[in-house]
XYZ file of C-alpha atoms in Angstrom:
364
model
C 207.077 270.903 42.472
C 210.665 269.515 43.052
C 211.053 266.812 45.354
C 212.859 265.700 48.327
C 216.607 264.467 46.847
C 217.661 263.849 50.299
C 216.254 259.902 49.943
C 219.496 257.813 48.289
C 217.960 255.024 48.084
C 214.962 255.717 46.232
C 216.339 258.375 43.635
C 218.620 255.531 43.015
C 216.735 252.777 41.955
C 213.644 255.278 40.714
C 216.770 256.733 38.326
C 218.541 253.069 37.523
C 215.096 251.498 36.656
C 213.804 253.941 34.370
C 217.264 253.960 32.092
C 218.047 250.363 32.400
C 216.593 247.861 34.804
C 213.167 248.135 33.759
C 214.378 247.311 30.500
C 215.944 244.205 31.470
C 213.454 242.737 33.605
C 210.944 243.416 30.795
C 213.724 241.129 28.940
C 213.496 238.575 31.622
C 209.820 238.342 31.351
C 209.723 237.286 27.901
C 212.215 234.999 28.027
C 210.725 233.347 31.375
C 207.236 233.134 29.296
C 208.665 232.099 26.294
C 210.624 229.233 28.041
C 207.608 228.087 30.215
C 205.353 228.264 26.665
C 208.374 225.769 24.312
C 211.333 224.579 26.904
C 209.590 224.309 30.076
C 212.110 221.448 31.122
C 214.617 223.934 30.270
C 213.379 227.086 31.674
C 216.440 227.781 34.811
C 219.191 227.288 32.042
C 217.184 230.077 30.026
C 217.160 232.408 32.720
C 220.301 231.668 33.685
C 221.866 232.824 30.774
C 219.556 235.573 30.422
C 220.953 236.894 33.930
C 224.084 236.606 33.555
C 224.072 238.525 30.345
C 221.834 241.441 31.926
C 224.603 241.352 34.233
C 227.591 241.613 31.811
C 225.792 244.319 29.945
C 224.680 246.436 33.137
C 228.093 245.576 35.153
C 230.296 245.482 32.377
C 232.942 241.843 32.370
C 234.486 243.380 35.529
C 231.175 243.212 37.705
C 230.219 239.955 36.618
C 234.051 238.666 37.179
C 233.566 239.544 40.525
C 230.021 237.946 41.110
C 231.290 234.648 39.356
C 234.457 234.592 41.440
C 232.402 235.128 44.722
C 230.130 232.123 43.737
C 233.190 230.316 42.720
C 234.857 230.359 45.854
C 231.590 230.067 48.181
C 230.985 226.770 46.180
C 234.507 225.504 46.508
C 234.724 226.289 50.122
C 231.106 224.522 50.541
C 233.002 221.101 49.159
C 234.462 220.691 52.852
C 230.804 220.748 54.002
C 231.783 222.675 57.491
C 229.312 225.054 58.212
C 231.484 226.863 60.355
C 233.608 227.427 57.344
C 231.113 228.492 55.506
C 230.208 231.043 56.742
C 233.815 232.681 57.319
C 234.085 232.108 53.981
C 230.816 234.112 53.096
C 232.050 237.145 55.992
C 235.289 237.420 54.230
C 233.833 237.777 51.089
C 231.703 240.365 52.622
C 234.247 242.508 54.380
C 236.445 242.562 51.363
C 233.383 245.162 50.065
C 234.841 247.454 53.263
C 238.566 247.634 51.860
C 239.027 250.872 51.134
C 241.706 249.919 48.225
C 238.764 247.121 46.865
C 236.751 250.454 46.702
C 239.050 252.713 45.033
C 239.691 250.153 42.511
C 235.975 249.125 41.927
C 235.366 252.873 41.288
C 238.325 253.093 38.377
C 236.026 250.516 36.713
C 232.999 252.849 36.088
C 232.441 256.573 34.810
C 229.626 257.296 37.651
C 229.030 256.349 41.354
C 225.359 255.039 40.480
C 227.138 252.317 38.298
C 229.742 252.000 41.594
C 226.955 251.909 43.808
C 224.653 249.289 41.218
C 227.673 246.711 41.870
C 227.999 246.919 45.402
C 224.617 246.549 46.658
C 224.207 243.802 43.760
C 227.470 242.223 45.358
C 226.121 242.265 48.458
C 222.908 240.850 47.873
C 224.539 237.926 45.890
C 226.925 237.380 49.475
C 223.568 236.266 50.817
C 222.427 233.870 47.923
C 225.694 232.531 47.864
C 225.988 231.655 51.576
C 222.091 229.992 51.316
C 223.800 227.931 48.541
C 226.417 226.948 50.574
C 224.827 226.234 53.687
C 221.928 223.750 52.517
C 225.004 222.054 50.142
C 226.750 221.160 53.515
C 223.736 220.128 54.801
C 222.452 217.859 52.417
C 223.300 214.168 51.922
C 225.614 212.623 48.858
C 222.398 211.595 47.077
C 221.244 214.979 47.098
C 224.148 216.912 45.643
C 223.232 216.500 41.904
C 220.112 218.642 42.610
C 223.417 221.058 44.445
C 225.392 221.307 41.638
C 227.511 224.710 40.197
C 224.829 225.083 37.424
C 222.160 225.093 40.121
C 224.112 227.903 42.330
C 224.641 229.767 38.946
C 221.222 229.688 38.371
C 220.356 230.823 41.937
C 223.005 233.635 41.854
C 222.088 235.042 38.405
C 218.162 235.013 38.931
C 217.317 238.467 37.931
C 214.519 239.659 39.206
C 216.035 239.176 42.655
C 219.486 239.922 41.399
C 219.610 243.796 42.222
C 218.317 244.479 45.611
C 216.250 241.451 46.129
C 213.838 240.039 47.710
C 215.949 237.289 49.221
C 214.764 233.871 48.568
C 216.625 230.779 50.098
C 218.077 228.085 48.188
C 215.862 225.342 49.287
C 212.987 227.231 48.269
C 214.048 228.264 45.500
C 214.973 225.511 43.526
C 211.799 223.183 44.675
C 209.795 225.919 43.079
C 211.761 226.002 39.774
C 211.738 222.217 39.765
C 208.315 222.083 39.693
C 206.673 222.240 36.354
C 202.857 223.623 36.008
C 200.145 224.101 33.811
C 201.155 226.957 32.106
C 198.334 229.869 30.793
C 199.191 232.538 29.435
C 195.729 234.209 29.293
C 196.028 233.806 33.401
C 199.550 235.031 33.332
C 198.509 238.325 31.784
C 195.720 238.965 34.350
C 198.435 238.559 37.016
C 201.040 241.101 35.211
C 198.122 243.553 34.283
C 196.566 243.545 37.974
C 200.358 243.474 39.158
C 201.492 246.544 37.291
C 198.441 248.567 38.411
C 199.205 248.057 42.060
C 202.756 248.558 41.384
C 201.866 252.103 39.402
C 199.600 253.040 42.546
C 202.050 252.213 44.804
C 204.932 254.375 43.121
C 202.502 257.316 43.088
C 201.857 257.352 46.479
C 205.542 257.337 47.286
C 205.713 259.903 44.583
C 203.688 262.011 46.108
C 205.298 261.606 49.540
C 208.200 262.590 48.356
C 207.567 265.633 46.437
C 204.457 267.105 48.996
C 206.378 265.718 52.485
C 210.460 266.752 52.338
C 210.489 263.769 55.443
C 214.229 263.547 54.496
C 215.195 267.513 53.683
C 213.792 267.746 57.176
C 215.502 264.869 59.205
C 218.891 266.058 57.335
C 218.892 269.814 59.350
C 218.917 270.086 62.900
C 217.111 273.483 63.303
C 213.584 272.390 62.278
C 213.949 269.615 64.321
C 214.801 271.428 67.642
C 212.179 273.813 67.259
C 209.814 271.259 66.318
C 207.397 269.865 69.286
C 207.479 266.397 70.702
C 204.062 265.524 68.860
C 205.860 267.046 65.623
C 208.592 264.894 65.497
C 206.290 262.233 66.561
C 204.708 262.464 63.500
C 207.853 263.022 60.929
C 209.348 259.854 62.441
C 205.651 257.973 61.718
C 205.824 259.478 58.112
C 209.158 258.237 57.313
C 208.736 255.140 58.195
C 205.520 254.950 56.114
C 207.289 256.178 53.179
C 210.109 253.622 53.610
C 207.385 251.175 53.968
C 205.697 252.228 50.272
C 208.819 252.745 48.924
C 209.932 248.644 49.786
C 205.864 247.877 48.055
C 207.600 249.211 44.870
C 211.280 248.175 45.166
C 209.998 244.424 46.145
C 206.644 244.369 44.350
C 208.277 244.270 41.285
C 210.826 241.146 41.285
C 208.033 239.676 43.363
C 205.731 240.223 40.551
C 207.999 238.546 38.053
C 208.384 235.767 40.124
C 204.765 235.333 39.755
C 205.078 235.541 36.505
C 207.809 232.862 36.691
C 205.580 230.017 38.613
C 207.258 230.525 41.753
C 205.882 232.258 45.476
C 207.490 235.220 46.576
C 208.185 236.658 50.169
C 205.314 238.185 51.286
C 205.396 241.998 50.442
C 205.762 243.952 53.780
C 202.848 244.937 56.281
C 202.209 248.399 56.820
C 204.094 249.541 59.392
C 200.996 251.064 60.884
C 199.308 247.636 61.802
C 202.967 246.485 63.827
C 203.109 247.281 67.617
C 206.351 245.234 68.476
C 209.845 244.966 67.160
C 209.109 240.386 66.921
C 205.999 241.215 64.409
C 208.184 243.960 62.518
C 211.205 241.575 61.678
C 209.185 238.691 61.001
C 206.894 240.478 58.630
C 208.791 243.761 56.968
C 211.343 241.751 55.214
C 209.935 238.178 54.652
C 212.849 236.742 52.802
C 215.336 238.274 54.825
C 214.009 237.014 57.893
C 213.591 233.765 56.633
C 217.622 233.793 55.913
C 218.149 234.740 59.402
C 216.116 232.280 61.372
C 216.973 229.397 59.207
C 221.000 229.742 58.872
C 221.855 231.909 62.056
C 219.347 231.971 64.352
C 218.199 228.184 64.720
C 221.842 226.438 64.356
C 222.659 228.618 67.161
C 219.881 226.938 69.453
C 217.697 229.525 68.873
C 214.345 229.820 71.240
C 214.744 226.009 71.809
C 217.658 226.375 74.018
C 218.531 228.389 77.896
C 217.899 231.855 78.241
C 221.626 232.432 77.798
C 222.007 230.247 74.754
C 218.164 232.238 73.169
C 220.239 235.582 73.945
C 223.041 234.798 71.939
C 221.583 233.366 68.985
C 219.599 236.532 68.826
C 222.363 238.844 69.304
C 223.844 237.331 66.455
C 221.756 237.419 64.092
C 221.049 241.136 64.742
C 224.958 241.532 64.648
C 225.322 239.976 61.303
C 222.352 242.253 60.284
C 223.901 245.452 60.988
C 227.207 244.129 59.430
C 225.313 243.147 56.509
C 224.175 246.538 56.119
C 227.262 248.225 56.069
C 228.696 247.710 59.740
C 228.782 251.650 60.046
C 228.531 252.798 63.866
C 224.840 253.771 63.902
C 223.870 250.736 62.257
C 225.307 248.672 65.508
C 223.206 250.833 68.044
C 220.454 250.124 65.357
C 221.312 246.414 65.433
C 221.301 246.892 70.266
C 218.218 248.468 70.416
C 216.268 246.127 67.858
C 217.803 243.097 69.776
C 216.811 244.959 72.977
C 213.473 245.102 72.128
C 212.841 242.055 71.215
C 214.346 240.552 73.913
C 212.149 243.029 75.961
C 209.051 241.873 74.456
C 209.680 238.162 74.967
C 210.468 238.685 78.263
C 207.588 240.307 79.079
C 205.384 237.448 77.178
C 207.161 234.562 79.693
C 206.263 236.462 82.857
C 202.621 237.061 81.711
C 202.631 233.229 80.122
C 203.033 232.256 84.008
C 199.471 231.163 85.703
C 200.107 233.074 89.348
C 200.585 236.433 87.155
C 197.499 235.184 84.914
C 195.540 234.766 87.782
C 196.441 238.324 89.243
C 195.694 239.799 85.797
């Protein structure tokens, strides 16, 4: 039975991962366990190395020019240690990925759109590694900086499990993880990837199966079906596609997160089922893990976050939902996306002070 091409995303990385990617990261595993087996002490200059050759091979010199000259200039920006500064430096960076002459040119570089599209979502993803770098650099003291250096941010940037799509991880965590050096077992390693890549397999099944049995996507794509369909019809397509996005990010993230495993380091939590979430708060805090992470720490909190007036919690979480959608691609729909996610969470918490006081307690 054929199955539902209308899903970008996933035909994309199903498509990239069985030609290449799956390749590579199989390539990253054995040079993570053979590193953590001899040259422990030496195990992020290994991988290091190892990602930014995946990268040269998969992006050709052109692609990883780009990704080195991004960290480049995020690091030398991050010398003036102004935050502010920072992160202009990290939104220009960004918004040159909108240029429609960066574009055309990017394109010249490859002979299909997947490899176009490979660079700028990598590109993109790397934005946000690079500003983590950044930020905790300008935040940390002098006596600090040699565990800050270029070499560290390279070996941030060029991580490759995450390097693609992902999950995000911040800096701080990061590097305290790969600093720390563990009993290493390979017989307990192997349980780990064996267990991993049978979850993993069920996983992709499922969203195989979605995919070819469901047509969520063939569906949402023509307007007829969906006018005649009832209320308690589209009720349920909008349920299944966000069921099959969730499944589809247990894949897409289960496997970097199962590498880093693999590596002796804690990944984001994978995401909760959709199903289990009744509020917009629970669903940003627990979909994306890392990415939420990024946002509270760097946006949301130096802003004043919940800590501050009513005014001052409203704009730090406008914000960071602004940045989110501009992250994403800054398209029109993705700003009404951005509104009605910050109006529901600012909905819900609303809601929780005036049933937090004691007189409406009392009356409940």
């Amino acid at each position: 039975m054929p199955q539902d091409p209308m899903d970008f995303e996933w035909s994309f990385w199903i498509e990239l991962g069985r030609e290449r990617l799956l390749w590579l990261l199989a390539g990253h595993l054995l040079v993570s366990q053979a590193s953590r087996l001899f040259v422990e002490k030496y195990k992020p200059w290994c991988l290091m190395v190892y990602g930014m050759a995946a990268c040269w091979l998969l992006l050709g010199i052109k692609g990883f020019a780009v990704i080195l000259l991004h960290a480049t200039i995020s690091f030398a920006v991050a010398q003036f240690q102004l935050s502010l500064l920072t992160w202009l430096c990290s939104l220009v960076l960004l918004s040159t990925l909108r240029l429609p002459a960066v574009e055309e040119a990017k394109r010249k570089w490859y002979d299909t759109e997947n490899e176009y599209y490979l660079l700028l979502f990598t590109v993109s993803v790397r934005c946000l590694f690079c500003t983590s770098f950044s930020l905790e650099y300008c935040w940390h003291g002098p006596a600090q900086k040699s565990s800050h250096s270029f070499l560290w941010m390279l070996a941030y940037v060029f991580y490759y499990p995450m390097f693609h799509n992902g999950p995000l991880m911040n800096f701080d965590e990061f590097s305290k993880q790969m600093r720390r050096q563990e009993a290493f077992s390979l017989k307990t390693n192997l349980s780990i990837l064996i267990v991993g890549i049978i979850r993993i397999f069920f996983w992709w099944c499922l969203a195989e199966l979605m995919i070819h049995l469901m047509y969520i996507h063939a569906l949402y794509s023509s307007a007829p079906p969906l006018e005649a369909a009832s209320y308690w019809a589209l009720g349920g397509l909008a349920l299944a596609q966000v069921l099959f996005f969730y499944v589809k990010y247990l894949v897409l993230y289960g496997v970097p997160a199962l590498l880093l495993r693999m590596d002796g380091l804690k990944p984001p939590a994978l995401p909760c089922c959709v199903s289990l979430m009744h509020s917009f708060t629970k669903m940003w805090r627990s979909f994306d893990v890392g990415l939420h992470r990024f946002l509270v720490r760097y946006i949301y909190i130096p802003m004043g976050g919940s800590q501050s007036s009513l005014l001052g919690t409203l704009f730090s979480t406008a914000l960071t939902f602004a940045f989110v959608s501009y992250w994403h691609g800054g398209q029109s729909y993705l700003w009404y996306w951005g509104a009605l996610n910050w109006l529901g969470v600012i909905v819900e918490n609303g809601v929780k002070r005036i049933l937090s006081i004691s007189l409406i307690q009392d009356l409940i």
